[in-house]
Short mmCIF file of C-alpha atoms in Angstrom, two decimals:
data_model
loop_
_atom_site.label_atom_id
_atom_site.label_comp_id
_atom_site.label_asym_id
_atom_site.label_seq_id
_atom_site.Cartn_x
_atom_site.Cartn_y
_atom_site.Cartn_z
CA MET G 227 -22.01 10.04 11.33
CA THR G 228 -19.89 12.78 9.70
CA THR G 229 -18.78 15.87 11.56
CA PRO G 230 -16.76 18.64 9.89
CA GLU G 231 -14.07 20.03 12.12
CA SER G 232 -11.92 23.06 11.36
CA ARG G 233 -8.28 22.18 11.26
CA PRO G 234 -6.33 24.54 8.99
CA PRO G 235 -3.91 23.01 6.51
CA ALA G 236 -0.36 24.32 6.90
CA ASP G 237 -0.42 26.15 3.57
CA GLY G 238 -3.96 27.48 3.27
CA PRO G 239 -7.07 28.79 4.98
CA ALA G 240 -9.09 26.76 7.41
CA ARG G 241 -11.26 24.13 5.81
CA PRO G 242 -13.46 21.59 7.53
CA GLU G 243 -11.90 18.16 7.70
CA PRO G 244 -14.24 15.19 7.45
CA VAL G 245 -14.70 12.97 10.48
CA VAL G 246 -16.47 9.65 10.01
CA ARG G 247 -17.54 7.24 12.74
CA THR G 248 -16.73 3.62 11.96
CA ALA G 249 -17.73 0.60 14.01
CA ALA G 250 -14.36 0.70 15.79
CA GLY G 251 -14.11 4.46 16.30
CA SER G 252 -13.98 7.81 14.54
CA VAL G 253 -11.44 8.69 11.85
CA ARG G 254 -10.44 12.06 10.44
CA GLY G 255 -9.48 12.41 6.80
CA ARG G 256 -8.64 15.33 4.55
CA TYR G 257 -10.22 17.00 1.58
CA GLU G 258 -8.05 16.74 -1.51
CA GLY G 259 -9.70 18.67 -4.31
CA GLU G 260 -13.28 17.46 -4.71
CA LEU G 261 -12.69 14.30 -2.66
CA ALA G 262 -12.48 13.36 0.99
CA VAL G 263 -9.62 10.91 1.48
CA PHE G 264 -9.02 8.63 4.46
CA ARG G 265 -5.84 6.56 4.65
CA GLY G 266 -4.57 3.81 6.91
CA ILE G 267 -7.80 2.79 8.65
CA PRO G 268 -7.26 -0.60 10.36
CA PHE G 269 -9.76 -3.29 9.46
CA ALA G 270 -8.11 -6.05 11.55
CA GLU G 271 -5.63 -6.37 14.39
CA PRO G 272 -1.94 -6.41 13.44
CA PRO G 273 -1.12 -10.05 12.57
CA VAL G 274 1.90 -10.30 14.85
CA GLY G 275 2.68 -11.96 18.17
CA GLU G 276 -0.04 -14.48 19.02
CA ALA G 277 -1.90 -13.45 15.85
CA ARG G 278 1.05 -14.32 13.59
CA PHE G 279 0.01 -16.62 10.72
CA ALA G 280 -3.57 -16.66 12.05
CA ALA G 281 -6.76 -15.64 10.30
CA PRO G 282 -7.36 -11.89 10.66
CA ARG G 283 -8.86 -10.84 13.97
CA PRO G 284 -11.39 -8.03 14.45
CA VAL G 285 -9.79 -4.68 15.15
CA ARG G 286 -10.13 -3.34 18.68
CA GLY G 287 -11.97 -0.08 19.06
CA TRP G 288 -10.39 3.24 20.01
CA ASP G 289 -11.50 6.36 21.83
CA GLY G 290 -11.38 9.83 20.38
CA VAL G 291 -10.70 10.59 16.72
CA ARG G 292 -7.96 8.72 14.89
CA GLU G 293 -6.09 10.61 12.18
CA ALA G 294 -6.40 8.85 8.82
CA TYR G 295 -3.92 10.95 6.89
CA ALA G 296 -1.22 8.43 5.95
CA PHE G 297 -1.18 5.01 4.34
CA GLY G 298 -0.55 2.12 6.67
CA PRO G 299 2.75 0.23 6.42
CA PRO G 300 2.99 -2.39 3.66
CA PRO G 301 3.05 -6.05 4.61
CA PRO G 302 6.54 -7.64 4.67
CA GLN G 303 7.52 -8.49 1.11
CA ASP G 304 10.15 -9.02 -1.54
CA ALA G 305 11.86 -5.92 -2.92
CA GLY G 306 10.12 -6.26 -6.30
CA LEU G 307 10.97 -4.66 -9.63
CA GLN G 308 12.24 -1.38 -8.16
CA GLY G 309 14.67 -3.00 -5.74
CA PRO G 310 15.12 -2.61 -1.96
CA ALA G 311 15.33 1.18 -2.20
CA ALA G 312 11.64 1.31 -3.10
CA LEU G 313 10.75 0.06 0.39
CA LEU G 314 13.05 2.41 2.34
CA ASN G 315 10.80 5.47 2.58
CA LEU G 316 7.56 3.64 3.30
CA PRO G 317 5.79 3.65 6.68
CA THR G 318 7.00 1.00 9.11
CA GLY G 319 5.18 -0.89 11.81
CA ASP G 320 2.95 -3.90 12.26
CA ASP G 321 -0.40 -2.36 11.31
CA TRP G 322 -0.37 -3.90 7.84
CA LEU G 323 -4.09 -4.60 7.56
CA THR G 324 -5.56 -1.23 6.65
CA VAL G 325 -7.92 0.28 4.10
CA ASN G 326 -8.02 3.65 2.36
CA VAL G 327 -11.12 5.47 1.10
CA TRP G 328 -11.64 8.11 -1.59
CA THR G 329 -15.17 9.51 -1.52
CA PRO G 330 -16.91 12.43 -3.24
CA GLU G 331 -19.25 12.97 -0.29
CA PRO G 332 -18.71 11.34 3.10
CA GLY G 333 -21.72 10.76 5.25
CA PRO G 334 -24.72 8.44 5.21
CA GLY G 335 -27.40 8.88 2.60
CA SER G 336 -25.27 9.38 -0.51
CA GLY G 337 -25.38 5.71 -1.48
CA ARG G 338 -22.76 5.81 -4.23
CA PRO G 339 -21.42 2.63 -5.86
CA VAL G 340 -18.33 1.27 -4.12
CA MET G 341 -15.24 -0.09 -5.89
CA VAL G 342 -12.72 -2.13 -3.88
CA TRP G 343 -9.25 -2.50 -5.44
CA ILE G 344 -7.14 -5.63 -4.80
CA TYR G 345 -3.54 -5.20 -5.96
CA GLY G 346 -1.41 -7.70 -7.83
CA GLY G 347 2.23 -8.64 -7.42
CA ALA G 348 2.61 -12.41 -7.84
CA TYR G 349 1.25 -12.90 -4.31
CA LYS G 350 4.64 -11.78 -2.99
CA ILE G 351 4.74 -7.98 -3.41
CA GLY G 352 2.31 -5.08 -3.38
CA HIS G 353 0.62 -2.61 -1.06
CA SER G 354 -2.25 -0.19 -1.36
CA GLY G 355 -0.06 2.85 -0.71
CA SER G 356 1.79 2.46 -4.02
CA PRO G 357 1.56 5.73 -6.02
CA GLY G 358 0.30 3.73 -9.00
CA TYR G 359 -2.89 2.96 -7.07
CA ASP G 360 -3.85 6.56 -6.31
CA ALA G 361 -7.60 6.26 -6.85
CA ARG G 362 -8.52 9.93 -7.07
CA ARG G 363 -9.23 9.92 -10.81
CA ILE G 364 -11.48 6.85 -10.58
CA ALA G 365 -13.47 8.27 -7.67
CA ARG G 366 -13.71 11.74 -9.19
CA ASP G 367 -14.42 10.83 -12.81
CA GLY G 368 -16.87 8.04 -11.95
CA ASP G 369 -18.53 9.67 -8.91
CA VAL G 370 -17.93 6.48 -6.91
CA VAL G 371 -16.41 5.57 -3.55
CA VAL G 372 -13.11 3.73 -3.98
CA VAL G 373 -11.53 1.55 -1.30
CA THR G 374 -8.03 0.10 -1.52
CA LEU G 375 -6.73 -2.46 0.96
CA ASN G 376 -3.62 -4.23 2.19
CA TYR G 377 -3.43 -7.98 2.50
CA ARG G 378 -0.61 -10.26 3.58
CA VAL G 379 1.66 -11.47 0.79
CA GLY G 380 4.58 -13.88 0.59
CA MET G 381 5.39 -16.04 3.60
CA GLU G 382 2.94 -14.19 5.85
CA GLY G 383 -0.01 -14.53 3.50
CA PHE G 384 0.39 -17.60 1.32
CA ALA G 385 3.12 -20.01 2.45
CA HIS G 386 1.92 -23.43 3.62
CA ILE G 387 2.69 -23.47 7.35
CA GLU G 388 1.69 -26.27 9.70
CA GLY G 389 -0.73 -25.03 12.32
CA ALA G 390 -1.84 -22.02 10.25
CA PRO G 391 -4.86 -21.64 7.97
CA ALA G 392 -4.18 -21.67 4.25
CA ASN G 393 -4.71 -18.58 2.11
CA ARG G 394 -4.30 -16.04 4.89
CA GLY G 395 -3.98 -13.30 2.28
CA LEU G 396 -7.40 -14.21 0.89
CA LEU G 397 -8.85 -14.22 4.41
CA ASP G 398 -7.47 -10.69 4.86
CA GLN G 399 -9.36 -9.64 1.72
CA VAL G 400 -12.57 -11.16 3.09
CA ALA G 401 -12.06 -9.26 6.36
CA ALA G 402 -11.56 -6.00 4.44
CA LEU G 403 -14.75 -6.65 2.46
CA GLU G 404 -16.59 -7.26 5.73
CA TRP G 405 -15.27 -3.89 6.92
CA VAL G 406 -16.68 -2.33 3.74
CA ARG G 407 -20.05 -4.00 4.34
CA ASP G 408 -20.20 -2.71 7.92
CA ASN G 409 -18.75 0.78 7.48
CA ILE G 410 -18.89 2.11 3.93
CA ALA G 411 -22.32 3.73 4.26
CA ALA G 412 -20.79 6.26 6.66
CA PHE G 413 -18.37 7.25 3.88
CA GLY G 414 -21.14 7.79 1.35
CA GLY G 415 -21.10 4.32 -0.20
CA ASP G 416 -23.80 1.74 -0.79
CA PRO G 417 -22.84 -1.61 0.80
CA GLY G 418 -25.26 -3.33 -1.57
CA GLN G 419 -23.43 -1.96 -4.63
CA VAL G 420 -19.86 -3.21 -4.10
CA THR G 421 -17.60 -4.08 -7.04
CA VAL G 422 -14.24 -5.74 -6.44
CA PHE G 423 -11.60 -5.06 -9.09
CA GLY G 424 -8.00 -6.16 -9.38
CA GLU G 425 -5.19 -7.12 -11.71
CA SER G 426 -2.84 -10.11 -11.97
CA ALA G 427 -2.59 -11.67 -8.50
CA GLY G 428 -5.39 -9.30 -7.54
CA ALA G 429 -7.52 -10.81 -10.33
CA GLY G 430 -6.47 -14.30 -9.23
CA SER G 431 -7.60 -13.35 -5.74
CA ILE G 432 -10.96 -12.18 -7.10
CA ALA G 433 -11.39 -15.45 -9.00
CA ALA G 434 -10.76 -17.24 -5.70
CA LEU G 435 -13.21 -14.99 -3.84
CA LEU G 436 -15.87 -15.94 -6.40
CA ALA G 437 -15.34 -19.56 -5.35
CA MET G 438 -15.09 -19.01 -1.58
CA PRO G 439 -18.16 -19.53 0.60
CA ARG G 440 -16.73 -17.03 3.13
CA ALA G 441 -16.87 -14.27 0.51
CA ALA G 442 -20.45 -14.93 -0.61
CA GLY G 443 -22.65 -11.85 -0.47
CA LEU G 444 -19.79 -9.40 0.13
CA PHE G 445 -19.79 -7.98 -3.41
CA ARG G 446 -22.27 -7.71 -6.25
CA ARG G 447 -19.92 -7.27 -9.19
CA ALA G 448 -16.32 -8.20 -10.04
CA ILE G 449 -13.70 -7.00 -12.52
CA ALA G 450 -10.78 -9.40 -12.99
CA GLN G 451 -7.93 -8.03 -15.12
CA SER G 452 -5.40 -10.61 -16.44
CA VAL G 453 -6.38 -13.61 -14.32
CA PRO G 454 -3.40 -15.92 -13.64
CA GLY G 455 -4.19 -19.63 -13.77
CA THR G 456 -1.69 -20.53 -11.04
CA TYR G 457 -3.23 -22.15 -7.98
CA PHE G 458 -1.34 -24.72 -5.93
CA SER G 459 -2.50 -28.16 -4.90
CA ASP G 460 -2.16 -28.87 -1.19
CA ALA G 461 0.74 -31.27 -1.87
CA LEU G 462 2.65 -28.71 -3.94
CA ALA G 463 2.04 -25.93 -1.42
CA ARG G 464 3.23 -28.19 1.39
CA ASP G 465 6.44 -29.08 -0.46
CA ILE G 466 7.22 -25.49 -1.42
CA GLY G 467 6.42 -24.40 2.14
CA ALA G 468 8.99 -26.86 3.47
CA ALA G 469 11.56 -25.54 0.99
CA LEU G 470 10.82 -21.95 2.02
CA ALA G 471 11.31 -22.75 5.70
CA ALA G 472 14.49 -24.69 4.91
CA GLU G 473 15.94 -21.54 3.31
CA ALA G 474 15.67 -19.99 6.78
CA GLY G 475 17.00 -23.13 8.46
CA LEU G 476 13.62 -23.88 10.04
CA ARG G 477 10.68 -26.25 9.90
CA PRO G 478 7.48 -25.07 8.17
CA THR G 479 5.59 -24.69 11.46
CA VAL G 480 4.00 -21.78 13.27
CA ALA G 481 6.22 -22.48 16.27
CA ASP G 482 9.44 -22.18 14.26
CA LEU G 483 8.54 -19.38 11.87
CA SER G 484 6.66 -17.10 14.28
CA ALA G 485 9.87 -16.58 16.24
CA VAL G 486 11.51 -14.89 13.22
CA ASP G 487 11.01 -11.23 12.37
CA PRO G 488 8.54 -11.10 9.47
CA ARG G 489 10.79 -8.87 7.42
CA LYS G 490 13.64 -11.36 7.66
CA LEU G 491 11.53 -14.18 6.27
CA THR G 492 11.15 -12.35 2.97
CA ALA G 493 14.79 -13.21 2.22
CA ALA G 494 13.88 -16.91 2.25
CA GLY G 495 11.25 -16.32 -0.42
CA GLU G 496 13.63 -14.33 -2.59
CA ALA G 497 16.33 -16.98 -2.26
CA LEU G 498 14.00 -19.83 -3.18
CA GLY G 499 12.46 -17.89 -6.05
CA ALA G 500 15.89 -17.54 -7.64
CA LYS G 501 16.36 -21.32 -7.44
CA MET G 502 12.91 -22.35 -8.64
CA PRO G 503 13.71 -22.81 -12.36
CA GLY G 504 15.90 -25.74 -11.32
CA PHE G 505 12.93 -27.54 -9.75
CA VAL G 506 10.95 -28.31 -12.92
CA ASP G 507 11.21 -32.06 -12.32
CA ARG G 508 9.61 -31.58 -8.89
CA TRP G 509 7.33 -28.56 -9.21
CA GLY G 510 6.53 -28.69 -12.93
CA GLN G 511 4.90 -25.64 -14.45
CA ALA G 512 5.15 -23.67 -11.20
CA ALA G 513 8.96 -23.74 -11.22
CA PRO G 514 9.77 -21.22 -13.99
CA THR G 515 7.36 -18.66 -12.55
CA VAL G 516 9.92 -17.94 -9.77
CA THR G 517 6.94 -17.30 -7.52
CA PRO G 518 6.75 -19.71 -4.55
CA TYR G 519 3.32 -18.40 -3.54
CA ALA G 520 -0.22 -18.81 -4.87
CA PRO G 521 -3.68 -19.48 -3.50
CA VAL G 522 -3.95 -23.09 -2.33
CA VAL G 523 -6.91 -25.29 -3.19
CA ASP G 524 -7.03 -26.58 0.37
CA GLY G 525 -10.63 -27.82 0.36
CA GLU G 526 -11.63 -25.45 3.16
CA VAL G 527 -10.83 -21.78 2.62
CA LEU G 528 -10.70 -22.38 -1.15
CA PRO G 529 -12.75 -25.55 -1.71
CA SER G 530 -12.08 -25.92 -5.45
CA MET G 531 -10.56 -24.24 -8.47
CA PRO G 532 -12.45 -21.07 -9.46
CA TRP G 533 -13.27 -22.46 -12.91
CA GLN G 534 -14.97 -25.52 -11.47
CA ALA G 535 -16.75 -23.49 -8.78
CA LEU G 536 -18.09 -20.92 -11.25
CA ALA G 537 -19.25 -23.60 -13.68
CA ALA G 538 -21.19 -25.12 -10.76
CA GLY G 539 -22.88 -21.77 -10.15
CA SER G 540 -20.93 -20.56 -7.09
CA ALA G 541 -21.28 -16.90 -8.09
CA ARG G 542 -24.07 -16.86 -10.66
CA ASP G 543 -25.56 -13.74 -9.06
CA VAL G 544 -22.29 -11.79 -9.37
CA GLU G 545 -21.86 -9.83 -12.60
CA LEU G 546 -18.38 -10.14 -14.10
CA VAL G 547 -16.04 -8.19 -16.35
CA THR G 548 -12.81 -9.97 -17.18
CA GLY G 549 -10.13 -9.60 -19.80
CA HIS G 550 -6.45 -9.72 -20.65
CA ASN G 551 -3.76 -7.90 -22.60
CA ARG G 552 -2.64 -9.17 -26.00
CA ASP G 553 1.08 -9.45 -25.23
CA GLU G 554 1.01 -10.33 -21.52
CA PHE G 555 4.26 -12.28 -21.24
CA ARG G 556 6.40 -9.79 -23.14
CA LEU G 557 6.88 -7.76 -19.97
CA PHE G 558 8.70 -10.66 -18.30
CA VAL G 559 10.85 -11.29 -21.37
CA ALA G 560 11.80 -7.61 -21.40
CA LEU G 561 12.56 -7.48 -17.68
CA ALA G 562 14.88 -10.48 -18.15
CA GLY G 563 16.68 -8.61 -20.97
CA ARG G 564 15.77 -11.30 -23.49
CA LEU G 565 13.70 -9.47 -26.09
CA GLY G 566 14.79 -10.74 -29.51
CA GLN G 567 17.11 -13.33 -27.92
CA ILE G 568 14.87 -16.39 -27.44
CA THR G 569 16.40 -19.47 -29.05
CA GLU G 570 14.67 -22.37 -30.76
CA GLU G 571 15.52 -24.63 -27.83
CA GLN G 572 14.05 -22.18 -25.32
CA ALA G 573 10.87 -21.99 -27.36
CA ASN G 574 10.73 -25.80 -27.54
CA ARG G 575 11.10 -26.13 -23.77
CA ALA G 576 8.30 -23.64 -23.16
CA LEU G 577 6.03 -25.38 -25.64
CA ARG G 578 6.69 -28.80 -24.10
CA LEU G 579 6.03 -27.51 -20.60
CA TYR G 580 2.97 -25.35 -21.16
CA ALA G 581 1.10 -26.24 -24.35
CA PRO G 582 -2.02 -28.33 -23.64
CA GLY G 583 -2.71 -31.84 -24.88
CA PRO G 584 -0.50 -34.83 -25.76
CA ASP G 585 1.19 -32.99 -28.65
CA GLY G 586 0.63 -29.41 -27.59
CA ALA G 587 3.99 -28.27 -28.95
CA GLY G 588 3.21 -29.64 -32.38
CA ALA G 589 -0.27 -28.15 -32.28
CA TYR G 590 1.13 -24.70 -31.48
CA ARG G 591 3.65 -24.87 -34.29
CA ALA G 592 0.94 -25.96 -36.73
CA ALA G 593 -1.41 -23.21 -35.52
CA PHE G 594 1.28 -20.49 -35.78
CA PRO G 595 3.41 -21.70 -38.70
CA ASP G 596 5.12 -18.35 -39.31
CA ALA G 597 5.93 -17.56 -35.68
CA SER G 598 9.53 -16.99 -34.63
CA PRO G 599 10.98 -18.76 -31.58
CA GLY G 600 10.42 -15.59 -29.54
CA GLU G 601 6.82 -15.29 -30.67
CA LEU G 602 6.07 -18.93 -29.83
CA TYR G 603 7.80 -18.58 -26.46
CA GLU G 604 5.69 -15.53 -25.60
CA ARG G 605 2.46 -16.85 -27.09
CA VAL G 606 2.33 -20.14 -25.20
CA GLN G 607 3.21 -18.49 -21.89
CA THR G 608 0.79 -15.61 -22.41
CA ASP G 609 -1.90 -18.19 -23.13
CA TRP G 610 -1.04 -20.51 -20.23
CA LEU G 611 -0.52 -17.90 -17.58
CA PHE G 612 -3.14 -15.24 -18.35
CA SER G 613 -5.16 -15.27 -21.58
CA MET G 614 -6.74 -18.69 -21.47
CA PRO G 615 -7.42 -18.69 -17.70
CA THR G 616 -9.18 -15.35 -18.20
CA LEU G 617 -11.23 -16.56 -21.18
CA HIS G 618 -12.15 -19.80 -19.42
CA LEU G 619 -13.21 -17.88 -16.31
CA ALA G 620 -15.77 -15.99 -18.40
CA GLU G 621 -16.94 -19.22 -20.03
CA ALA G 622 -17.19 -21.03 -16.69
CA HIS G 623 -19.25 -18.18 -15.26
CA LEU G 624 -21.53 -18.37 -18.29
CA ALA G 625 -21.89 -22.14 -17.87
CA GLY G 626 -22.87 -21.64 -14.21
CA GLY G 627 -25.67 -19.26 -15.07
CA GLY G 628 -23.81 -15.97 -14.65
CA ARG G 629 -23.18 -13.06 -17.02
CA ALA G 630 -19.71 -11.97 -18.12
CA HIS G 631 -18.29 -9.23 -20.33
CA LEU G 632 -14.89 -9.90 -21.93
CA TYR G 633 -12.23 -7.48 -23.19
CA GLU G 634 -8.74 -7.51 -24.69
CA LEU G 635 -6.28 -4.61 -24.45
CA THR G 636 -4.28 -4.29 -27.69
CA TRP G 637 -2.95 -0.71 -27.41
CA PRO G 638 0.88 -0.87 -27.20
CA ALA G 639 2.82 0.69 -24.35
CA PRO G 640 5.05 3.54 -25.59
CA GLY G 641 8.03 2.42 -23.45
CA LEU G 642 11.07 0.85 -25.14
CA ASP G 643 9.96 2.44 -28.42
CA GLY G 644 6.82 0.34 -28.47
CA ALA G 645 8.65 -2.99 -28.14
CA LEU G 646 6.62 -3.93 -25.04
CA GLY G 647 3.36 -4.14 -26.96
CA ALA G 648 0.17 -4.53 -24.95
CA CYS G 649 2.10 -6.20 -22.14
CA HIS G 650 1.18 -7.35 -18.66
CA GLY G 651 0.36 -4.54 -16.24
CA LEU G 652 -0.34 -1.89 -18.88
CA ASP G 653 -3.99 -1.73 -17.89
CA VAL G 654 -3.14 -0.51 -14.38
CA PRO G 655 -1.66 2.94 -15.21
CA LEU G 656 -4.30 3.33 -17.91
CA LEU G 657 -7.10 2.66 -15.43
CA PHE G 658 -5.73 4.81 -12.59
CA GLY G 659 -4.20 7.46 -14.83
CA THR G 660 -0.90 7.09 -12.97
CA PHE G 661 1.45 7.14 -15.95
CA GLU G 662 4.58 8.23 -14.07
CA ALA G 663 4.33 5.96 -11.02
CA ASP G 664 5.56 2.43 -10.37
CA LEU G 665 5.18 0.22 -13.46
CA GLY G 666 3.74 3.16 -15.39
CA ALA G 667 7.16 4.82 -15.33
CA LEU G 668 8.61 1.87 -17.28
CA LEU G 669 5.68 1.34 -19.62
CA PHE G 670 5.40 5.02 -20.49
CA ALA G 671 9.15 5.67 -20.39
CA GLY G 672 8.69 8.67 -18.12
CA ALA G 673 7.08 10.65 -20.94
CA ALA G 674 3.85 12.58 -20.65
CA PRO G 675 0.97 10.50 -22.00
CA GLY G 676 -0.27 11.42 -25.46
CA ALA G 677 -3.85 12.07 -26.51
CA ASP G 678 -4.42 8.39 -27.33
CA ALA G 679 -3.28 7.31 -23.87
CA GLU G 680 -5.42 9.92 -22.11
CA ALA G 681 -8.47 8.98 -24.19
CA LEU G 682 -8.00 5.27 -23.52
CA SER G 683 -7.41 5.97 -19.82
CA SER G 684 -10.69 7.88 -19.63
CA ARG G 685 -12.44 5.06 -21.48
CA PHE G 686 -11.16 2.51 -18.95
CA ARG G 687 -12.48 4.53 -16.03
CA ALA G 688 -15.80 5.23 -17.72
CA ALA G 689 -16.40 1.55 -18.50
CA TRP G 690 -15.29 0.30 -15.08
CA THR G 691 -17.36 2.82 -13.13
CA ALA G 692 -20.41 2.37 -15.39
CA PHE G 693 -20.23 -1.34 -14.69
CA ALA G 694 -19.98 -0.66 -10.95
CA ARG G 695 -23.08 1.50 -11.18
CA THR G 696 -25.28 -0.48 -13.60
CA GLY G 697 -23.69 -3.85 -14.41
CA ASP G 698 -23.15 -2.72 -18.02
CA PRO G 699 -19.62 -1.68 -19.07
CA GLY G 700 -20.84 -0.51 -22.48
CA TRP G 701 -20.41 -3.59 -24.64
CA PRO G 702 -22.38 -6.83 -25.08
CA ALA G 703 -22.11 -9.73 -22.70
CA TYR G 704 -19.96 -12.64 -23.88
CA ASP G 705 -21.57 -15.81 -25.20
CA THR G 706 -20.25 -18.96 -26.86
CA GLU G 707 -21.94 -18.28 -30.20
CA GLN G 708 -20.87 -14.77 -31.22
CA ARG G 709 -18.02 -14.52 -28.66
CA LEU G 710 -18.12 -10.71 -28.76
CA VAL G 711 -15.26 -8.94 -27.01
CA GLN G 712 -14.42 -5.28 -26.41
CA VAL G 713 -11.03 -4.54 -27.94
CA LEU G 714 -9.44 -1.60 -26.12
CA ASP G 715 -7.17 0.36 -28.44
CA ALA G 716 -6.84 3.85 -29.88
CA GLU G 717 -9.96 2.97 -31.88
CA PRO G 718 -11.98 0.61 -29.66
CA GLN G 719 -14.27 -1.89 -31.33
CA VAL G 720 -16.43 -4.88 -30.48
CA VAL G 721 -15.39 -7.98 -32.45
CA PRO G 722 -15.41 -11.78 -32.09
CA TYR G 723 -12.69 -12.93 -29.68
CA PRO G 724 -9.41 -11.97 -31.43
CA GLU G 725 -7.33 -14.87 -30.07
CA ASP G 726 -9.53 -17.59 -31.52
CA VAL G 727 -6.56 -19.67 -32.68
CA SER G 728 -5.37 -19.98 -29.09
CA ARG G 729 -8.93 -20.49 -27.86
CA ARG G 730 -9.30 -23.56 -30.08
CA LEU G 731 -5.97 -24.98 -28.89
CA TRP G 732 -7.14 -24.73 -25.28
CA GLU G 733 -10.75 -25.78 -25.82
CA GLY G 734 -11.77 -28.33 -23.21
CA HIS G 735 -8.63 -27.83 -21.13
CA ASP G 736 -9.17 -28.42 -17.41
CA PHE G 737 -7.48 -25.79 -15.25
CA ALA G 738 -6.47 -27.94 -12.31
CA PRO G 739 -4.35 -27.07 -9.26
CA LEU G 740 -0.65 -27.25 -10.07
CA PRO G 741 0.59 -30.62 -8.82
CA LEU G 742 3.64 -31.89 -7.00
CA LEU G 743 5.36 -34.20 -9.48
#
C-alpha cells in the first residue's frame, strides 16, 4: 500500500512523500526528480550479539512509519583503495543488512522489471551507499525498479569460522532477494521479473547464486560482469581462517571471535593480506591476490563450483549476460605503481603460477611471441582471474541447457592518459553514469566525460535494462560455433570472440576450488 503524505522539504514547497508498507512495517522515502527513493530499509536483523557470524535472521517488525532517507551503515571492512578517510563520514551502527530502492512509481500494480545490484570489492570491501552505485540513471533511463543491498564482507561474511555457516555474505544476498520477492510489488516492481547484476566479487557472488539451491527461483535473469574464478576449497578456507584469527591472537571459533568488536577484526584481514604473497608454497594461486576471502565450496551452502553446477543444468531457466574487460589486470598493475616496470622474471613467475597445462608458460610465449614481459604478466593474470572464468561460465551455462549473451569491453579509460586501457572496474562508472565517484574518479581522471563516454554509458544502461525487461540485450546469444560477442567500444560491433588465442589456451581447463598445498 502506498500513501502520499505531505512533508515539505526544507528548501521547497510541500510535496507528497511516498510511504510504502513492507512486510515488516511502513517506510517513508523521498521523491528525487522523477523517482521515489528509499534508503536503508532493513531486510534482516543486525548480525551482532547472539546473531554474530550466524545466517541472517528475519527482521523484526516495527510500528508507525520508518524514515528511509539515509543509507544504512556499511558492514565492517578494510579501508580499500581510498584509505581509512573514505570510511570516516559514513553512517555508523550495527544495522548493516539493508536495501535501497529507486522506483519510477511506487505502489502495487505497476509491475516494472526489477534489477538487484550486488557490489564487488574482493569480498572484503564495498557497500551499497557508495556514490558510484547511485542507481538513479539506471532506474530513470530504463524505467525499471533498482534495488541495491549490503552484505557482510571480510571476516564477518566470508572467513572460515568454526561453529558458523560458510558463505555468510552469500546467505545475506539470498535474504535480500527473499525481501525483494516478498516486498518489491509494493514499490512498483514485478517479483517475477527480477534480474541480479553485479561486478567482480559481485559477479562471483552471482555465479555462486546460480549454483546455490537456496537461491533457486529468486531471480529470472542474471548479469555477471568480470567474473573472478577464485573460490576456496574447504581446506584452504579453513587454513586461511586460522591464519586470520591468529593475526588477532585468537582461535578461529565463534566463541573467540564474537567477543571482538567487528571493526577491530578488519585489521587482522588487512595484516594477513599484506603477508599473503609470501604464502605461495602453502596457498598457491590464492596467495598473490592479497585477498584472504572468497566463497567457499563447502558442499552445503555452495555445493559445487559454479561452472560444474551450470553445466549440470542448475540454472538452465535463468537467462544470462556475462562479459569482461579486455585489460582487466592492468588496474592492479597501475595501483601497484608498476606500469612499464614488469621484469622478465616477474613475467616468468606469473606464467608458471597461472598458465594452464603442464607447459602453460611455454604455450603462452608461443601464442604471444611478440609480447613484452609486462604484456605477458597482464595477459595471463587477466585470463586466469577474470576473462576465462567469465567465458567458461557462459559455455557451462550453454552446456547445461541455458542461454547466455557474452560481451567484451574494449573502450579505454581516459585516466592516466589512456594507459589504463579497458581495465577492471571501468564498466561500473559507465553503467551507472557515475564518472566522478569512487573508482570513476581515477578511471576518468576527474574530467567530465566526453561524448564517447556518455554514448557508451547510455548503451550500457539500454542493453542491461532491455535484458531485464525482455531477456534480449540487443545482440545474439553465444554459441560454440560462431562464438558471437558484443564488443563495447566507441563503435560497438558484434564479432567472433576477440580473445580466441587465450580461449584456445584454456580450452578444457577445469575451474576447481583453489586448494591448500
